[in-house]
Short mmCIF file of C-alpha atoms in Angstrom, two decimals:
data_model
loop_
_atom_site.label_atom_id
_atom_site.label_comp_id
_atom_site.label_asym_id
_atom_site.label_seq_id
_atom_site.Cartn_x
_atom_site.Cartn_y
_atom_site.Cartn_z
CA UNK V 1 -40.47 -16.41 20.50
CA UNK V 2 -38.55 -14.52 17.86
CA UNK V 3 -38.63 -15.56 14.20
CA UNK V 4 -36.00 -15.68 12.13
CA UNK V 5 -35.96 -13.52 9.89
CA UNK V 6 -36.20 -10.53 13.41
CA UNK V 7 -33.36 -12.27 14.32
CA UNK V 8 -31.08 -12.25 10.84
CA UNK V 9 -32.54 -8.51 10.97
CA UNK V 10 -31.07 -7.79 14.64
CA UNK V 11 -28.04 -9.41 13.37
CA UNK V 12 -27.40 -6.97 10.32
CA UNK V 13 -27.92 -3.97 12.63
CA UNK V 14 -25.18 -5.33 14.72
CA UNK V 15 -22.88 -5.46 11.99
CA UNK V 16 -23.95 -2.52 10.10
CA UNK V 17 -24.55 0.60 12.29
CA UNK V 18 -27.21 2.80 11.08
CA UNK V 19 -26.27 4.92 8.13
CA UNK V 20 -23.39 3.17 7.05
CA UNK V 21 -24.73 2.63 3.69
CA UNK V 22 -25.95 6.37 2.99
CA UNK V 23 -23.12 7.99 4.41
CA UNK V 24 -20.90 9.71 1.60
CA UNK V 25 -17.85 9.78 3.72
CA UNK V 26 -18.33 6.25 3.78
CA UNK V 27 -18.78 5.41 0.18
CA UNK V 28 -15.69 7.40 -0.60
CA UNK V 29 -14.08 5.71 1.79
CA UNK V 30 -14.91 2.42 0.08
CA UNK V 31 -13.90 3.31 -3.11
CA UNK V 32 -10.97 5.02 -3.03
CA UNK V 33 -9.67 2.51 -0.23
CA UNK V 34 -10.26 -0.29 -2.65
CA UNK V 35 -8.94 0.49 -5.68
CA UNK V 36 -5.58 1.72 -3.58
CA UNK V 37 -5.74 -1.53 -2.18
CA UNK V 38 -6.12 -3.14 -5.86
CA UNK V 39 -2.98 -1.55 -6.92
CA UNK V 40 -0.77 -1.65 -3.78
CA UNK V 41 -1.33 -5.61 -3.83
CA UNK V 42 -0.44 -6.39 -7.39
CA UNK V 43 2.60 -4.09 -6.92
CA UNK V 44 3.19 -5.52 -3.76
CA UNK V 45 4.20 -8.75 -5.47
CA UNK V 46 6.33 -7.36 -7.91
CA UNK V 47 8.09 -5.84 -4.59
CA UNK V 48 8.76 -9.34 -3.24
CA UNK V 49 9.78 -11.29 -6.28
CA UNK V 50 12.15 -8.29 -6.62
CA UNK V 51 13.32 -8.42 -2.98
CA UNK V 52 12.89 -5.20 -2.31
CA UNK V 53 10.57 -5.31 0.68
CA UNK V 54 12.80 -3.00 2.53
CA UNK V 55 13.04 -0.44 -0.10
CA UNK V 56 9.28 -0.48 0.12
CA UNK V 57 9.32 0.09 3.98
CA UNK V 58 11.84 3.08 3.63
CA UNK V 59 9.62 4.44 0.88
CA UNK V 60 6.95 4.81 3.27
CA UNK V 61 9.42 6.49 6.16
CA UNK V 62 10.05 8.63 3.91
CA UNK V 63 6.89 9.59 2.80
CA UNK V 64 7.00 11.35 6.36
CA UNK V 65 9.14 14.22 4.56
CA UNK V 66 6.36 14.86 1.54
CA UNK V 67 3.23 14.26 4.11
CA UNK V 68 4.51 16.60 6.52
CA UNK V 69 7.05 19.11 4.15
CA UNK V 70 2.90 19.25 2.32
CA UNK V 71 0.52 20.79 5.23
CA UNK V 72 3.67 22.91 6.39
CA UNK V 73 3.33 24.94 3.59
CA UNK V 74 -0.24 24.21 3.21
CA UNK V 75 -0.36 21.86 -0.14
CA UNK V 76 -2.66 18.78 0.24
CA UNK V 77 -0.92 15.88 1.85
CA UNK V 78 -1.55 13.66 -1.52
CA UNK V 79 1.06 16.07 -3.46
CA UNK V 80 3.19 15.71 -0.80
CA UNK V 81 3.31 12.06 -0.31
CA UNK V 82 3.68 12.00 -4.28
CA UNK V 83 6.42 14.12 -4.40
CA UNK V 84 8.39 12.44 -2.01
CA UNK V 85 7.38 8.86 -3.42
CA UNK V 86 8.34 9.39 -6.86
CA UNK V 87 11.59 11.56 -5.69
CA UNK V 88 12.69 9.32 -3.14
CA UNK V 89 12.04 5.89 -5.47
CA UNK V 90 14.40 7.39 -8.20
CA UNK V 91 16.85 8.24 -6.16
CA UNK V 92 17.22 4.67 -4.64
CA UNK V 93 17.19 3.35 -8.38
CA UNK V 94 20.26 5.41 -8.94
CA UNK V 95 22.39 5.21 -6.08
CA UNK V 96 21.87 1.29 -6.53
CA UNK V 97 24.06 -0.91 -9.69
CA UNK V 98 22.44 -3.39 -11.28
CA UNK V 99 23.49 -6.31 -8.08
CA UNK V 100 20.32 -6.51 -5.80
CA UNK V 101 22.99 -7.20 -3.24
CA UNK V 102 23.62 -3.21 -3.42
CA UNK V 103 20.19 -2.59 -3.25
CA UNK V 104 19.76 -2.66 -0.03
CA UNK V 105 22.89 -0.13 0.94
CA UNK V 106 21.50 2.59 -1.49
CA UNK V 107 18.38 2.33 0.21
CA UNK V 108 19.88 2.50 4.26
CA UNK V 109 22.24 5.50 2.06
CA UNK V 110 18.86 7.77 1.05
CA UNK V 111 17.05 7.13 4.32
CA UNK V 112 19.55 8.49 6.27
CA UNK V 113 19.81 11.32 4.23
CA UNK V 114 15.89 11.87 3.92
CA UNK V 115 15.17 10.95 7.44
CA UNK V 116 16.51 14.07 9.61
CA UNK V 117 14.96 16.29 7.24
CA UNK V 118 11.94 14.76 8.49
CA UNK V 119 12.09 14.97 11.34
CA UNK V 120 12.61 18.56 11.25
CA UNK V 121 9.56 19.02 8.95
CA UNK V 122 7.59 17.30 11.50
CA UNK V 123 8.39 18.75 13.98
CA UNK V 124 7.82 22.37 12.59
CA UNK V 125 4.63 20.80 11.90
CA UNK V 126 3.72 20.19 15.60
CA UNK V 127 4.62 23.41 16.83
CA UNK V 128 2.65 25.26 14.62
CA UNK V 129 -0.94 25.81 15.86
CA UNK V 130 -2.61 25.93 12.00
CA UNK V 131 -1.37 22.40 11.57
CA UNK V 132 -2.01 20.82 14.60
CA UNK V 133 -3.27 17.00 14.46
CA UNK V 134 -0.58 16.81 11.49
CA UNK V 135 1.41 14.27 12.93
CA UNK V 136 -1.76 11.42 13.35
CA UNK V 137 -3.02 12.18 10.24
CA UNK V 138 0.71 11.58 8.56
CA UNK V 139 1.35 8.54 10.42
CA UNK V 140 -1.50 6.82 10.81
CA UNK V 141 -3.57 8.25 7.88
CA UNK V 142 -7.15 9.65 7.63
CA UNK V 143 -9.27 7.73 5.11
CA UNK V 144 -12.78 9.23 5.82
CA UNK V 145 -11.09 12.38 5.16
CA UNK V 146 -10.26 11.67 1.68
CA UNK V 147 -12.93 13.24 -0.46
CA UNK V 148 -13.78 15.61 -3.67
CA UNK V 149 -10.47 16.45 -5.94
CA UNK V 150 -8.26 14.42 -3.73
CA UNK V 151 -10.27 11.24 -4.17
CA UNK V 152 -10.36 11.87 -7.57
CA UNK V 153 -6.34 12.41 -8.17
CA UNK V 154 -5.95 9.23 -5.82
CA UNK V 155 -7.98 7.11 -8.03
CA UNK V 156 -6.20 8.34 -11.16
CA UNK V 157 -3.08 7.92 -9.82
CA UNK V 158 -4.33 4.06 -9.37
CA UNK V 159 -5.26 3.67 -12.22
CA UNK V 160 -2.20 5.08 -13.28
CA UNK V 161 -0.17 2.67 -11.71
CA UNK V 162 -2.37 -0.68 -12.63
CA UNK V 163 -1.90 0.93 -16.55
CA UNK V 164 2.06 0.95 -15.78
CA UNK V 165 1.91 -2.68 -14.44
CA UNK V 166 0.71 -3.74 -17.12
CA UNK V 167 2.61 -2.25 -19.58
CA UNK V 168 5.54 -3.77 -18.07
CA UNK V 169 3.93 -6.68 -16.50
CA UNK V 170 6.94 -9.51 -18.89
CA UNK V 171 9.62 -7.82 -19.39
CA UNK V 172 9.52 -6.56 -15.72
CA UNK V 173 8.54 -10.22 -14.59
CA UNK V 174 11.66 -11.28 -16.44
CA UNK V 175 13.88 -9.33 -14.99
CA UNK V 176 12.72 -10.12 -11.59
CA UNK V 177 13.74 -13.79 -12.19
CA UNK V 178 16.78 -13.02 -13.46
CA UNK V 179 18.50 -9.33 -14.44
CA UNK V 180 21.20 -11.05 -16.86
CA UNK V 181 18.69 -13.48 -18.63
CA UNK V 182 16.30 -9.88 -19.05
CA UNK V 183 19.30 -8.14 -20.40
CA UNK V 184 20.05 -10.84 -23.13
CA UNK V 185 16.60 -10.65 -24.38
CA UNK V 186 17.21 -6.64 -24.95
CA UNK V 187 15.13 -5.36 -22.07
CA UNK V 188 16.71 -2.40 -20.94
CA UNK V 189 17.22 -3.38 -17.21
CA UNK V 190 18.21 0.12 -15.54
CA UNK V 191 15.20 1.94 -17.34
CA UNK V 192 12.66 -0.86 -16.22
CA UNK V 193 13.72 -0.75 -12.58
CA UNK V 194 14.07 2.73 -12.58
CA UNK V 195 10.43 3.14 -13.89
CA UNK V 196 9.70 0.42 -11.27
CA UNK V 197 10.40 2.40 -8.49
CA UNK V 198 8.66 5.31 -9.56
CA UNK V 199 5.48 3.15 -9.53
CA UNK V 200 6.11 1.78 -6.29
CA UNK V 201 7.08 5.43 -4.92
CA UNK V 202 3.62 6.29 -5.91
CA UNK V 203 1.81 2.96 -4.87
CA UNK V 204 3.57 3.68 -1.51
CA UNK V 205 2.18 7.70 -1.64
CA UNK V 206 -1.45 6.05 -2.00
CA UNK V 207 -1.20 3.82 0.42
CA UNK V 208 0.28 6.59 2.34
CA UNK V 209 -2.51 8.41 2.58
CA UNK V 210 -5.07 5.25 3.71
CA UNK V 211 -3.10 3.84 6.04
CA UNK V 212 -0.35 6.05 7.19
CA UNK V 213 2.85 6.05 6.98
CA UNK V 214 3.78 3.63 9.48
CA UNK V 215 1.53 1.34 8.30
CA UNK V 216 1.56 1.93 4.65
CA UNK V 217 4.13 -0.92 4.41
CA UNK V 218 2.23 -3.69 5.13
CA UNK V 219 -0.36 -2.66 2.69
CA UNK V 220 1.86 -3.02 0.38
CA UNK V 221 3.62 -6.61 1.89
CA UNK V 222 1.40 -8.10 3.47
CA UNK V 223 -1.58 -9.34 0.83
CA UNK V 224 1.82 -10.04 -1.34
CA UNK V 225 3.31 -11.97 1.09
CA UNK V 226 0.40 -13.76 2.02
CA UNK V 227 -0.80 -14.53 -1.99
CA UNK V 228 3.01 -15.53 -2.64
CA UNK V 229 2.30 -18.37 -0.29
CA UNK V 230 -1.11 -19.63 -1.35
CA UNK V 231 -0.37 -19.91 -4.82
CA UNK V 232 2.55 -21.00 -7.90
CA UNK V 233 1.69 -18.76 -10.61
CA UNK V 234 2.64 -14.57 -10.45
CA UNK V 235 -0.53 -13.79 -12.31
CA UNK V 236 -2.43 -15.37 -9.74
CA UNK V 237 -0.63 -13.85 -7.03
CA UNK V 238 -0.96 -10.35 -8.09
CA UNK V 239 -4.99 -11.38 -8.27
CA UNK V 240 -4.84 -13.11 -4.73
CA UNK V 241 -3.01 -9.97 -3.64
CA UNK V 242 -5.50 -7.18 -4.90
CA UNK V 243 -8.60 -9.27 -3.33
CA UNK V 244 -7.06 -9.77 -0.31
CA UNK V 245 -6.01 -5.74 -0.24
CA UNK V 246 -9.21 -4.94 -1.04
CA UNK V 247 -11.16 -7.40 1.23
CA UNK V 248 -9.55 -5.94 4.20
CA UNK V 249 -9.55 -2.27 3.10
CA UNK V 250 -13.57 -2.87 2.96
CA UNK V 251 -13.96 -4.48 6.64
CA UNK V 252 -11.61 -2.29 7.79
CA UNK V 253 -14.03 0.65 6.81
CA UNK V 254 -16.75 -1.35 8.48
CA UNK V 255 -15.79 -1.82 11.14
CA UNK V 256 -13.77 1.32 11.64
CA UNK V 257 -17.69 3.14 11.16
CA UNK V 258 -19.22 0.83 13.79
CA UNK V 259 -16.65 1.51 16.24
CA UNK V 260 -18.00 4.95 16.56
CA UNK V 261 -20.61 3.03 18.71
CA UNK V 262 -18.63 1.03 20.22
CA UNK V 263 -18.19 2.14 24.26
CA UNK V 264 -17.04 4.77 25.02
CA UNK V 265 -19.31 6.26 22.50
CA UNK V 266 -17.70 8.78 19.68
CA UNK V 267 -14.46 7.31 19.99
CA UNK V 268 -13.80 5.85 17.02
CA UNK V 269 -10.84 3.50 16.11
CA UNK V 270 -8.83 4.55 13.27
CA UNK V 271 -9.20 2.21 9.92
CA UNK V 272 -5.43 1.68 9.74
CA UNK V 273 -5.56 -0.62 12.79
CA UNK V 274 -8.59 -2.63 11.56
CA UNK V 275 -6.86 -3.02 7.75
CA UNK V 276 -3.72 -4.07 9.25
CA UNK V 277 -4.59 -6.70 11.87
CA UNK V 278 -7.08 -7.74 9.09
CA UNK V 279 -3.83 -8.65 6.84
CA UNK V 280 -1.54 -9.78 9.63
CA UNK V 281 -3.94 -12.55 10.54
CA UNK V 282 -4.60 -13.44 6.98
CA UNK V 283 -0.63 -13.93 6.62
CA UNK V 284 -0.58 -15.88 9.81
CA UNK V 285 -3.75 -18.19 8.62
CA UNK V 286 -1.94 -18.91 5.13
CA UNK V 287 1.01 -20.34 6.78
CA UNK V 288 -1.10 -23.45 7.62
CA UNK V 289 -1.65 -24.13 3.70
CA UNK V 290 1.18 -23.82 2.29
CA UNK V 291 2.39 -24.78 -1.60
CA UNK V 292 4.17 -27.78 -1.62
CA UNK V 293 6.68 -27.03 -3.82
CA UNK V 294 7.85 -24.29 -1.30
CA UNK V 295 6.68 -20.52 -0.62
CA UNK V 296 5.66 -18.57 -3.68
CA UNK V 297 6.10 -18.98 -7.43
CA UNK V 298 8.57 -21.21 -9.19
CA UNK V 299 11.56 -19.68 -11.52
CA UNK V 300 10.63 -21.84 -14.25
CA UNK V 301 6.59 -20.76 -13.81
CA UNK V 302 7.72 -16.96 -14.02
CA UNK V 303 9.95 -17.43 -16.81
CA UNK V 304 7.01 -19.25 -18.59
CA UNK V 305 5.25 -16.09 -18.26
CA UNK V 306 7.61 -14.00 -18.79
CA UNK V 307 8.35 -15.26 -22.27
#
């Protein structure tokens, strides 16, 4: 008869696969995923209340151009995803007025524009043999990869963009509730979202290279989405958001490493999948407790803390 404590043992094996917890891959893996995660889910809310969802999935399309224009002329994929992030994110700003209604065309406007080119750059990616494997690692990312100096930039541009946040965290809150009332008060609107976007071009660039492209966006929706419904206060969301980002980001590692033993043997599953499906069924489990005042936080709650 086994005891218990062979048994708790035989059941920590199972979920954590030999060397998981000496493995440097790993731990950079766990900290550079989760402090990505930390910043894509407080800016994530911001996205929402803004209602700019969409120019958050387009930011990540786009990415395609900086990610792939980057290992064509053999600059590290970060840069690249950057580059197009902050570009891209201006350029939205300005093509848009100050009506969120118009929002929405400057965005489809840039992402036609953008997305041929990147197609092309992708494709010139694919057909040449010292970048082959470009197009998996672009779209779906490559988070064990991440290591050394490009760690390092990705966790100062974190950091970079949690400073911004909260730089901006009332006026930008007040704005989102209401653009006129933000103007009266002497907040320089254009400026704010313009500086906005730049941080969520970048958020989207990080997240970029974790998840992918393709999947980048619901990195940066989903734990928003999902906080937006569980509580009334943007504060708490933004915190709700971030754990939840990060909570997933650190299974998904998990289980991402054990799947290397899973059958067939070597094959491992890529951590995108496991992060994602992680946050889908988190948004799919908070629709069963929902606020009762209705989805998200209250006008007159964010104007409270916006003043």
């Amino acid at each position: 008869m086994s005891s218990p404590r062979s048994g708790f043992g035989s059941g920590f094996r199972f979920l954590f696969e030999p060397g998981f917890f000496s493995s440097g891959p790993v731990h950079a893996a766990l900290l550079t995923g989760t402090v990505v995660a930390l910043v894509s889910g407080a800016v994530g809310v911001f996205t929402v209340l803004r209602g700019q969802s969409f120019a958050g999935h387009s930011l990540a399309d786009l990415g395609t151009l900086g990610g792939s224009g980057a290992f064509l002329f053999g600059v590290g994929p970060l840069w690249g995803f950057i580059a197009a992030g902050v570009a891209v994110g201006g350029a939205m700003d300005l093509a848009s007025t100050r009506r969120r209604a118009s929002r929405g065309v400057a965005t489809g406007i840039v992402l036609g524009a953008v997305q041929g080119v990147s197609a092309l750059l992708l494709y010139l990616d694919t057909t040449s043999g010292s970048t082959t494997g470009v197009t998996v690692t672009v779209l779906f990312g490559s988070l064990f990869a991440v290591s050394g100096y490009t760690a390092t930039a990705t966790l100062a541009f974190a950091l970079l963009g949690l400073a911004s946040l909260a730089v901006c965290y009332r006026p930008l809150l007040l704005d989102s509730v209401s653009t006129d009332l933000a103007a009266a008060r002497g907040v320089r609107v254009r400026l704010l979202g313009l500086a906005f976007m730049v941080v969520m071009g970048i958020t989207v660039a990080l997240s970029s290279l974790i998840v992918g492209t393709i999947l980048s966006p619901a990195l940066l929706i989903g734990p928003a989405a999902t906080a937006l419904r569980l509580t009334q206060s943007p504060l708490a969301a933004m915190g709700t958001a971030a754990a939840l980002g990060a909570l997933a980001t650190g299974l998904g590692v998990l289980l991402a490493y054990d799947s290397y033993h899973w059958k067939p043997v070597g094959n491992g599953w890529p951590v995108s999948l496991f992060v994602i499906a992680l946050l889908f069924t988190a948004y799919l489990l908070s629709g069963l407790r929902r606020p009762r005042a209705g989805t998200g936080p209250a006008p007159a709650t964010a104007t409270t803390e916006a003043a």
